[in-house]
mmCIF file of C-alpha atoms in Angstrom:
data_model
loop_
_atom_site.group_PDB
_atom_site.id
_atom_site.type_symbol
_atom_site.label_atom_id
_atom_site.label_comp_id
_atom_site.label_asym_id
_atom_site.label_seq_id
_atom_site.Cartn_x
_atom_site.Cartn_y
_atom_site.Cartn_z
ATOM 1 C CA MET Z 515 52.565 -27.872 -6.583
ATOM 2 C CA GLY Z 516 51.729 -30.175 -9.476
ATOM 3 C CA TRP Z 517 52.093 -33.925 -9.381
ATOM 4 C CA PHE Z 518 55.371 -35.404 -10.590
ATOM 5 C CA TRP Z 519 57.942 -37.921 -9.553
ATOM 6 C CA ALA Z 520 61.031 -39.744 -10.751
ATOM 7 C CA ASP Z 521 60.908 -43.246 -12.144
ATOM 8 C CA THR Z 522 63.697 -44.253 -9.768
ATOM 9 C CA PRO Z 523 63.705 -44.077 -5.949
ATOM 10 C CA ALA Z 524 66.775 -41.831 -6.009
ATOM 11 C CA LYS Z 525 66.489 -38.697 -3.922
ATOM 12 C CA PRO Z 526 65.877 -35.647 -6.097
ATOM 13 C CA SER Z 527 67.788 -32.402 -5.902
ATOM 14 C CA VAL Z 528 66.129 -29.029 -5.702
ATOM 15 C CA ALA Z 529 67.796 -25.723 -6.440
ATOM 16 C CA ALA Z 530 66.463 -22.513 -4.989
ATOM 17 C CA ALA Z 531 68.542 -20.532 -7.416
ATOM 18 C CA LYS Z 532 67.374 -19.153 -10.723
ATOM 19 C CA PRO Z 533 66.765 -21.818 -13.372
ATOM 20 C CA PRO Z 534 68.872 -21.974 -16.510
ATOM 21 C CA PRO Z 535 68.094 -18.957 -18.691
ATOM 22 C CA GLY Z 536 65.537 -19.345 -21.401
ATOM 23 C CA HIS Z 537 62.167 -20.973 -20.951
ATOM 24 C CA PRO Z 538 59.773 -21.125 -23.915
ATOM 25 C CA THR Z 539 56.132 -20.543 -23.041
ATOM 26 C CA THR Z 540 55.001 -23.778 -24.704
ATOM 27 C CA GLY Z 541 56.367 -27.273 -24.641
ATOM 28 C CA THR Z 542 55.762 -30.733 -23.258
ATOM 29 C CA PRO Z 543 56.359 -31.341 -19.536
ATOM 30 C CA PRO Z 544 59.230 -33.519 -18.310
ATOM 31 C CA PRO Z 545 58.937 -37.170 -19.408
ATOM 32 C CA GLY Z 546 59.042 -38.335 -15.777
ATOM 33 C CA CYS Z 547 55.901 -36.337 -15.078
ATOM 34 C CA PRO Z 548 52.942 -38.426 -16.260
ATOM 35 C CA MET Z 549 50.447 -36.116 -14.574
ATOM 36 C CA HIS Z 550 51.651 -33.225 -16.729
ATOM 37 C CA GLN Z 551 51.111 -34.639 -20.177
ATOM 38 C CA SER Z 552 50.055 -31.976 -22.647
ATOM 39 C CA ALA Z 553 46.954 -33.922 -23.649
ATOM 40 C CA ALA Z 554 45.743 -34.366 -20.093
ATOM 41 C CA ALA Z 555 43.462 -32.126 -18.109
ATOM 42 C CA PRO Z 556 45.236 -30.135 -15.385
ATOM 43 C CA PRO Z 557 45.155 -31.908 -12.023
ATOM 44 C CA ALA Z 558 43.871 -30.173 -8.918
ATOM 45 C CA SER Z 559 46.460 -28.583 -6.690
ATOM 46 C CA ALA Z 560 47.474 -30.954 -3.952
ATOM 47 C CA CYS Z 561 49.687 -29.104 -1.506
ATOM 48 C CA PRO Z 562 49.454 -28.222 1.232
ATOM 49 C CA TYR Z 563 46.116 -29.752 2.119
ATOM 50 C CA THR Z 564 43.367 -28.950 4.622
ATOM 51 C CA PRO Z 565 41.854 -32.288 5.687
ATOM 52 C CA ALA Z 566 38.139 -32.585 5.128
ATOM 53 C CA ASP Z 567 35.663 -32.906 7.946
ATOM 54 C CA SER Z 568 35.251 -36.622 8.559
ATOM 55 C CA ALA Z 569 31.488 -36.414 8.911
ATOM 56 C CA ALA Z 570 31.147 -34.545 5.633
ATOM 57 C CA ALA Z 571 33.364 -37.063 3.887
ATOM 58 C CA GLN Z 572 31.134 -39.902 5.079
ATOM 59 C CA LYS Z 573 28.042 -38.162 3.727
ATOM 60 C CA ASP Z 574 29.243 -37.765 0.157
ATOM 61 C CA PRO Z 575 32.724 -39.050 -0.781
ATOM 62 C CA ASN Z 576 32.143 -37.940 -4.381
ATOM 63 C CA ASP Z 577 31.374 -34.327 -3.514
ATOM 64 C CA GLN Z 578 32.924 -32.075 -6.181
ATOM 65 C CA THR Z 579 32.930 -28.955 -3.979
ATOM 66 C CA MET Z 580 36.328 -27.222 -3.977
ATOM 67 C CA ASN Z 581 38.009 -25.838 -0.868
ATOM 68 C CA PRO Z 582 38.651 -22.108 -1.553
ATOM 69 C CA LEU Z 583 41.845 -22.180 0.541
ATOM 70 C CA ASN Z 584 43.664 -24.589 -1.731
ATOM 71 C CA TYR Z 585 41.368 -25.420 -4.660
ATOM 72 C CA MET Z 586 41.320 -29.071 -3.648
ATOM 73 C CA PHE Z 587 38.237 -31.245 -3.358
ATOM 74 C CA SER Z 588 36.593 -30.560 -0.004
ATOM 75 C CA ASN Z 589 36.244 -34.290 0.608
ATOM 76 C CA LEU Z 590 39.094 -36.625 -0.306
ATOM 77 C CA SER Z 591 38.272 -40.174 0.650
ATOM 78 C CA GLN Z 592 40.774 -42.436 2.390
ATOM 79 C CA SER Z 593 38.944 -45.488 1.036
ATOM 80 C CA ARG Z 594 40.386 -47.793 -1.577
ATOM 81 C CA ALA Z 595 39.300 -46.805 -5.099
ATOM 82 C CA PRO Z 596 37.265 -49.242 -7.227
ATOM 83 C CA GLY Z 597 39.622 -51.545 -9.097
ATOM 84 C CA GLN Z 598 42.680 -50.409 -7.116
ATOM 85 C CA LYS Z 599 45.277 -53.181 -6.903
ATOM 86 C CA VAL Z 600 48.016 -51.627 -4.733
ATOM 87 C CA SER Z 601 47.405 -50.749 -1.089
ATOM 88 C CA LEU Z 602 48.371 -47.144 -0.384
ATOM 89 C CA PRO Z 603 49.089 -45.541 3.005
ATOM 90 C CA THR Z 604 46.412 -43.336 4.540
ATOM 91 C CA GLU Z 605 48.701 -41.453 6.924
ATOM 92 C CA ARG Z 606 49.017 -37.721 6.246
ATOM 93 C CA GLU Z 607 52.289 -35.847 6.706
ATOM 94 C CA VAL Z 608 52.171 -32.611 8.676
ATOM 95 C CA SER Z 609 54.127 -29.879 6.916
ATOM 96 C CA SER Z 610 56.302 -27.206 8.515
ATOM 97 C CA ILE Z 611 54.113 -24.522 6.924
ATOM 98 C CA PRO Z 612 51.965 -22.606 9.438
ATOM 99 C CA LYS Z 613 48.400 -21.557 8.717
ATOM 100 C CA ASP Z 614 46.868 -18.291 9.876
ATOM 101 C CA ASP Z 615 45.471 -19.980 13.010
ATOM 102 C CA GLY Z 616 48.902 -21.220 14.090
ATOM 103 C CA THR Z 617 48.364 -24.863 13.142
ATOM 104 C CA LYS Z 618 50.263 -26.574 10.338
ATOM 105 C CA TRP Z 619 49.085 -27.395 6.859
ATOM 106 C CA GLU Z 620 48.777 -31.115 6.163
ATOM 107 C CA TYR Z 621 49.628 -32.902 2.950
ATOM 108 C CA PRO Z 622 47.245 -35.480 1.487
ATOM 109 C CA SER Z 623 47.984 -39.125 2.070
ATOM 110 C CA PRO Z 624 49.019 -41.272 -0.907
ATOM 111 C CA GLN Z 625 45.534 -42.800 -0.911
ATOM 112 C CA GLN Z 626 43.888 -39.369 -0.975
ATOM 113 C CA MET Z 627 46.226 -38.236 -3.733
ATOM 114 C CA TYR Z 628 45.374 -41.277 -5.819
ATOM 115 C CA ASN Z 629 41.643 -40.793 -5.255
ATOM 116 C CA ALA Z 630 41.931 -37.145 -6.298
ATOM 117 C CA MET Z 631 43.752 -38.172 -9.474
ATOM 118 C CA ARG Z 632 41.033 -40.684 -10.291
ATOM 119 C CA ARG Z 633 38.324 -38.081 -9.704
ATOM 120 C CA LYS Z 634 40.097 -35.752 -12.121
ATOM 121 C CA GLY Z 635 40.003 -38.415 -14.833
ATOM 122 C CA TYR Z 636 43.433 -40.071 -14.541
ATOM 123 C CA GLU Z 637 42.124 -43.626 -14.602
ATOM 124 C CA ASP Z 638 45.495 -45.023 -15.732
ATOM 125 C CA ALA Z 639 47.523 -43.357 -12.961
ATOM 126 C CA PRO Z 640 50.346 -45.751 -11.904
ATOM 127 C CA GLU Z 641 49.436 -46.905 -8.419
ATOM 128 C CA ASP Z 642 52.954 -48.041 -7.513
ATOM 129 C CA ALA Z 643 54.364 -44.537 -8.168
ATOM 130 C CA VAL Z 644 51.989 -42.576 -5.938
ATOM 131 C CA GLU Z 645 54.070 -42.848 -2.755
ATOM 132 C CA SER Z 646 57.218 -41.578 -4.486
ATOM 133 C CA MET Z 647 55.192 -38.835 -6.122
ATOM 134 C CA VAL Z 648 53.811 -37.652 -2.783
ATOM 135 C CA ALA Z 649 57.252 -37.709 -1.137
ATOM 136 C CA VAL Z 650 58.877 -35.561 -3.841
ATOM 137 C CA HIS Z 651 55.823 -33.342 -4.027
ATOM 138 C CA ASN Z 652 55.882 -32.588 -0.289
ATOM 139 C CA TRP Z 653 59.652 -32.109 -0.230
ATOM 140 C CA LEU Z 654 59.544 -29.534 -3.012
ATOM 141 C CA ASN Z 655 56.854 -27.570 -1.243
ATOM 142 C CA GLU Z 656 58.979 -27.419 1.879
ATOM 143 C CA GLY Z 657 61.746 -25.959 -0.293
ATOM 144 C CA ALA Z 658 59.358 -23.374 -1.713
ATOM 145 C CA TRP Z 659 58.307 -22.355 1.789
ATOM 146 C CA ASN Z 660 61.942 -21.998 2.855
ATOM 147 C CA GLU Z 661 62.460 -19.590 -0.034
ATOM 148 C CA ILE Z 662 59.413 -17.574 0.991
ATOM 149 C CA CYS Z 663 60.707 -17.409 4.559
ATOM 150 C CA ALA Z 664 64.022 -16.097 3.211
ATOM 151 C CA TRP Z 665 62.171 -13.315 1.373
ATOM 152 C CA GLU Z 666 60.117 -12.521 4.468
ATOM 153 C CA GLY Z 667 63.269 -12.551 6.572
ATOM 154 C CA LYS Z 668 64.617 -9.769 4.379
ATOM 155 C CA PHE Z 669 61.465 -7.809 3.675
ATOM 156 C CA GLY Z 670 59.014 -8.723 6.424
ATOM 157 C CA GLY Z 671 59.194 -5.068 7.442
ATOM 158 C CA GLY Z 672 59.178 -3.819 3.875
ATOM 159 C CA VAL Z 673 62.104 -2.189 2.103
ATOM 160 C CA LEU Z 674 62.510 0.360 4.899
ATOM 161 C CA GLY Z 675 62.692 -2.440 7.431
ATOM 162 C CA HIS Z 676 65.324 -4.202 5.333
ATOM 163 C CA LEU Z 677 67.388 -0.997 5.248
ATOM 164 C CA GLY Z 678 67.055 -0.570 9.011
ATOM 165 C CA LEU Z 679 64.922 2.554 8.706
ATOM 166 C CA ARG Z 680 61.835 1.054 10.292
ATOM 167 C CA GLU Z 681 61.259 -1.341 13.156
ATOM 168 C CA ARG Z 682 59.865 -4.791 12.554
ATOM 169 C CA ASP Z 683 57.463 -6.852 14.603
ATOM 170 C CA PRO Z 684 59.839 -9.286 16.364
ATOM 171 C CA GLU Z 685 57.064 -11.706 17.306
ATOM 172 C CA TRP Z 686 55.472 -12.118 13.895
ATOM 173 C CA THR Z 687 56.326 -15.061 11.656
ATOM 174 C CA PRO Z 688 55.031 -15.579 8.097
ATOM 175 C CA ARG Z 689 52.032 -17.848 7.579
ATOM 176 C CA LEU Z 690 50.444 -19.337 4.501
ATOM 177 C CA ALA Z 691 46.816 -18.235 4.306
ATOM 178 C CA ARG Z 692 45.856 -19.906 1.031
ATOM 179 C CA PHE Z 693 47.237 -20.907 -2.353
ATOM 180 C CA MET Z 694 46.184 -21.991 -5.803
ATOM 181 C CA GLY Z 695 47.710 -23.868 -8.697
ATOM 182 C CA ARG Z 696 47.819 -21.974 -11.991
ATOM 183 C CA ARG Z 697 49.697 -24.337 -14.283
ATOM 184 C CA LYS Z 698 48.049 -22.964 -17.441
ATOM 185 C CA ASP Z 699 48.798 -19.314 -16.588
ATOM 186 C CA VAL Z 700 52.353 -18.540 -17.678
ATOM 187 C CA THR Z 701 54.016 -15.837 -15.584
ATOM 188 C CA PRO Z 702 55.378 -12.689 -17.267
ATOM 189 C CA LYS Z 703 58.897 -13.698 -16.261
ATOM 190 C CA ALA Z 704 58.536 -17.088 -17.936
ATOM 191 C CA GLN Z 705 57.070 -15.380 -20.997
ATOM 192 C CA MET Z 706 60.084 -13.088 -21.146
ATOM 193 C CA TYR Z 707 62.469 -16.054 -20.999
ATOM 194 C CA GLY Z 708 60.449 -17.752 -23.718
ATOM 195 C CA PHE Z 709 60.713 -14.693 -25.966
ATOM 196 C CA LEU Z 710 64.462 -14.461 -25.402
ATOM 197 C CA GLY Z 711 64.772 -18.180 -26.045
ATOM 198 C CA ARG Z 712 63.272 -17.783 -29.500
ATOM 199 C CA ILE Z 713 65.697 -14.970 -30.333
ATOM 200 C CA MET Z 714 68.820 -16.417 -28.708
ATOM 201 C CA PRO Z 715 68.222 -20.146 -28.217
ATOM 202 C CA GLU Z 716 71.897 -20.869 -27.525
ATOM 203 C CA THR Z 717 71.857 -18.533 -24.532
ATOM 204 C CA PHE Z 718 68.273 -18.576 -23.298
ATOM 205 C CA GLY Z 719 66.937 -21.851 -24.650
ATOM 206 C CA GLY Z 720 65.449 -24.246 -22.147
ATOM 207 C CA PRO Z 721 62.275 -26.017 -21.070
ATOM 208 C CA PRO Z 722 59.317 -23.999 -19.809
ATOM 209 C CA PRO Z 723 58.149 -24.215 -16.199
ATOM 210 C CA PHE Z 724 56.026 -27.316 -15.791
ATOM 211 C CA ASP Z 725 53.968 -25.837 -12.965
ATOM 212 C CA ARG Z 726 53.068 -22.573 -11.303
ATOM 213 C CA HIS Z 727 51.590 -21.737 -7.916
ATOM 214 C CA ASP Z 728 50.445 -18.557 -6.235
ATOM 215 C CA TRP Z 729 50.872 -18.612 -2.466
ATOM 216 C CA TYR Z 730 49.232 -15.943 -0.299
ATOM 217 C CA VAL Z 731 51.403 -15.261 2.734
ATOM 218 C CA LEU Z 732 50.391 -13.221 5.762
ATOM 219 C CA ARG Z 733 52.786 -10.416 6.687
ATOM 220 C CA LYS Z 734 52.296 -8.033 9.603
ATOM 221 C CA MET Z 735 53.983 -4.665 9.258
ATOM 222 C CA PRO Z 736 54.585 -2.233 12.141
ATOM 223 C CA GLY Z 737 51.384 -0.329 12.765
ATOM 224 C CA ASP Z 738 49.154 -2.926 11.120
ATOM 225 C CA GLU Z 739 46.194 -4.018 13.205
ATOM 226 C CA GLU Z 740 45.705 -7.050 10.980
ATOM 227 C CA PRO Z 741 48.243 -8.871 8.803
ATOM 228 C CA ARG Z 742 48.193 -8.211 5.081
ATOM 229 C CA GLU Z 743 48.428 -10.740 2.272
ATOM 230 C CA VAL Z 744 51.502 -10.888 0.075
ATOM 231 C CA ARG Z 745 51.126 -12.988 -3.053
ATOM 232 C CA TYR Z 746 54.168 -15.049 -3.990
ATOM 233 C CA VAL Z 747 54.572 -16.529 -7.465
ATOM 234 C CA ILE Z 748 56.387 -19.847 -7.798
ATOM 235 C CA ASP Z 749 57.592 -21.308 -11.096
ATOM 236 C CA TYR Z 750 58.747 -24.924 -11.079
ATOM 237 C CA TYR Z 751 61.371 -26.080 -13.584
ATOM 238 C CA SER Z 752 63.083 -29.372 -14.282
ATOM 239 C CA GLY Z 753 66.799 -29.415 -14.969
ATOM 240 C CA PRO Z 754 69.312 -31.935 -16.311
ATOM 241 C CA PRO Z 755 69.692 -34.903 -13.947
ATOM 242 C CA GLU Z 756 72.680 -35.305 -11.708
ATOM 243 C CA PRO Z 757 75.515 -37.586 -12.951
ATOM 244 C CA THR Z 758 74.272 -40.169 -10.458
ATOM 245 C CA GLY Z 759 70.786 -40.071 -11.974
ATOM 246 C CA GLU Z 760 68.885 -38.020 -9.407
ATOM 247 C CA PRO Z 761 66.330 -35.671 -10.961
ATOM 248 C CA VAL Z 762 66.894 -31.945 -10.481
ATOM 249 C CA PHE Z 763 64.252 -29.272 -10.022
ATOM 250 C CA TYR Z 764 64.509 -25.487 -9.893
ATOM 251 C CA ILE Z 765 62.080 -23.262 -8.047
ATOM 252 C CA ASP Z 766 61.830 -19.566 -8.840
ATOM 253 C CA VAL Z 767 60.099 -17.843 -5.924
ATOM 254 C CA ARG Z 768 59.377 -14.106 -5.777
ATOM 255 C CA PRO Z 769 56.650 -11.732 -4.589
ATOM 256 C CA ALA Z 770 54.131 -10.753 -7.237
ATOM 257 C CA LEU Z 771 54.209 -7.167 -8.489
ATOM 258 C CA ASP Z 772 50.843 -6.324 -6.949
ATOM 259 C CA ARG Z 773 52.018 -3.163 -5.159
ATOM 260 C CA PRO Z 774 54.843 -0.648 -5.684
ATOM 261 C CA GLY Z 775 56.445 -1.732 -2.419
ATOM 262 C CA LEU Z 776 56.731 -5.320 -3.626
ATOM 263 C CA MET Z 777 58.336 -4.120 -6.839
ATOM 264 C CA MET Z 778 60.922 -2.269 -4.759
ATOM 265 C CA GLU Z 779 61.605 -5.431 -2.775
ATOM 266 C CA ARG Z 780 62.428 -7.320 -5.947
ATOM 267 C CA ILE Z 781 64.640 -4.496 -7.206
ATOM 268 C CA VAL Z 782 66.535 -4.316 -3.911
ATOM 269 C CA ASN Z 783 66.913 -8.088 -3.783
ATOM 270 C CA TRP Z 784 68.151 -8.205 -7.386
ATOM 271 C CA SER Z 785 70.630 -5.370 -6.829
ATOM 272 C CA SER Z 786 71.924 -7.113 -3.702
ATOM 273 C CA ASP Z 787 72.559 -10.272 -5.724
ATOM 274 C CA VAL Z 788 74.363 -8.283 -8.417
ATOM 275 C CA TRP Z 789 76.537 -6.570 -5.808
ATOM 276 C CA GLU Z 790 77.437 -9.857 -4.131
ATOM 277 C CA LYS Z 791 78.547 -11.345 -7.449
ATOM 278 C CA ALA Z 792 80.421 -8.226 -8.537
ATOM 279 C CA SER Z 793 82.242 -7.960 -5.213
ATOM 280 C CA GLY Z 794 82.968 -11.678 -4.969
ATOM 281 C CA MET Z 795 80.987 -11.944 -1.753
ATOM 282 C CA ASP Z 796 79.036 -14.952 -3.013
ATOM 283 C CA VAL Z 797 82.290 -16.820 -3.697
ATOM 284 C CA ARG Z 798 83.638 -16.004 -0.246
ATOM 285 C CA ARG Z 799 80.434 -17.169 1.398
ATOM 286 C CA ARG Z 800 80.514 -20.415 -0.544
ATOM 287 C CA GLU Z 801 84.149 -20.990 0.419
ATOM 288 C CA GLN Z 802 83.342 -20.263 4.060
ATOM 289 C CA ALA Z 803 80.442 -22.723 3.977
ATOM 290 C CA GLU Z 804 82.625 -25.413 2.408
ATOM 291 C CA ALA Z 805 85.355 -24.787 4.978
ATOM 292 C CA ALA Z 806 82.807 -25.066 7.779
ATOM 293 C CA LYS Z 807 81.629 -28.419 6.409
ATOM 294 C CA ARG Z 808 85.208 -29.706 6.225
ATOM 295 C CA ASN Z 809 85.919 -28.578 9.772
ATOM 296 C CA ALA Z 810 82.730 -30.204 11.000
ATOM 297 C CA GLY Z 811 83.820 -33.496 9.449
ATOM 298 C CA MET Z 812 87.218 -33.455 11.146
#
């Protein structure tokens, strides 16, 4: 997702639930997000990351060619940038997110992230904040992938598979084929919240999403010779900080309405949530989880 971090080393909190209602379609990004200033050019997407070929990187470290899988620069140098004062790690973290070939996506190192920021024009990027930025950035993407896996766990066989009316491929697991950052493209859902926020600000008022991603996930349905792509839309929101000062983020993950079947998945998922709340099932599950934690601590 986009580049952001807290000014303090406190561990952030991420919520996979729906963000507070009401998100206007315009507004300034969170103050702790210097890479999302309204006057700045949008940074390149930086997660997950396919490392460049080392030989190609040696040939032309300033190559502006973009990788079509993630819209990152094809070559991100691990070398120290001109005028850089703080030494940054060059180790890359391997994510838990599988690619279509079975390997894992890799995140850029702090040095690569800083070099990418400089190449996009952020000459005043704070060097001492890059490591914290990368850590939060990677952690939030892991949370987004967990949400996608939850959707695929329900609807990996489609709505009929979810209802038990069709078999599912037991050996197939979701994989991230490609993704792109679309921070300037406001989703219809965010636009709807923004419209409601202007009409009823007390109920639906709130900050807009500060970033958006589209992730293309491979799903293999029964009878498919090849897996199909399912586009997931991810809106990233910032929320009020915790009483202890930790920043809070909300991620709203859902399949895009590209096909009628995906629309049905969202309807079924929404109706299931409504039923759980109406029946009190969500409260019982929360109480059971809390009881399990207490018993585990005994």
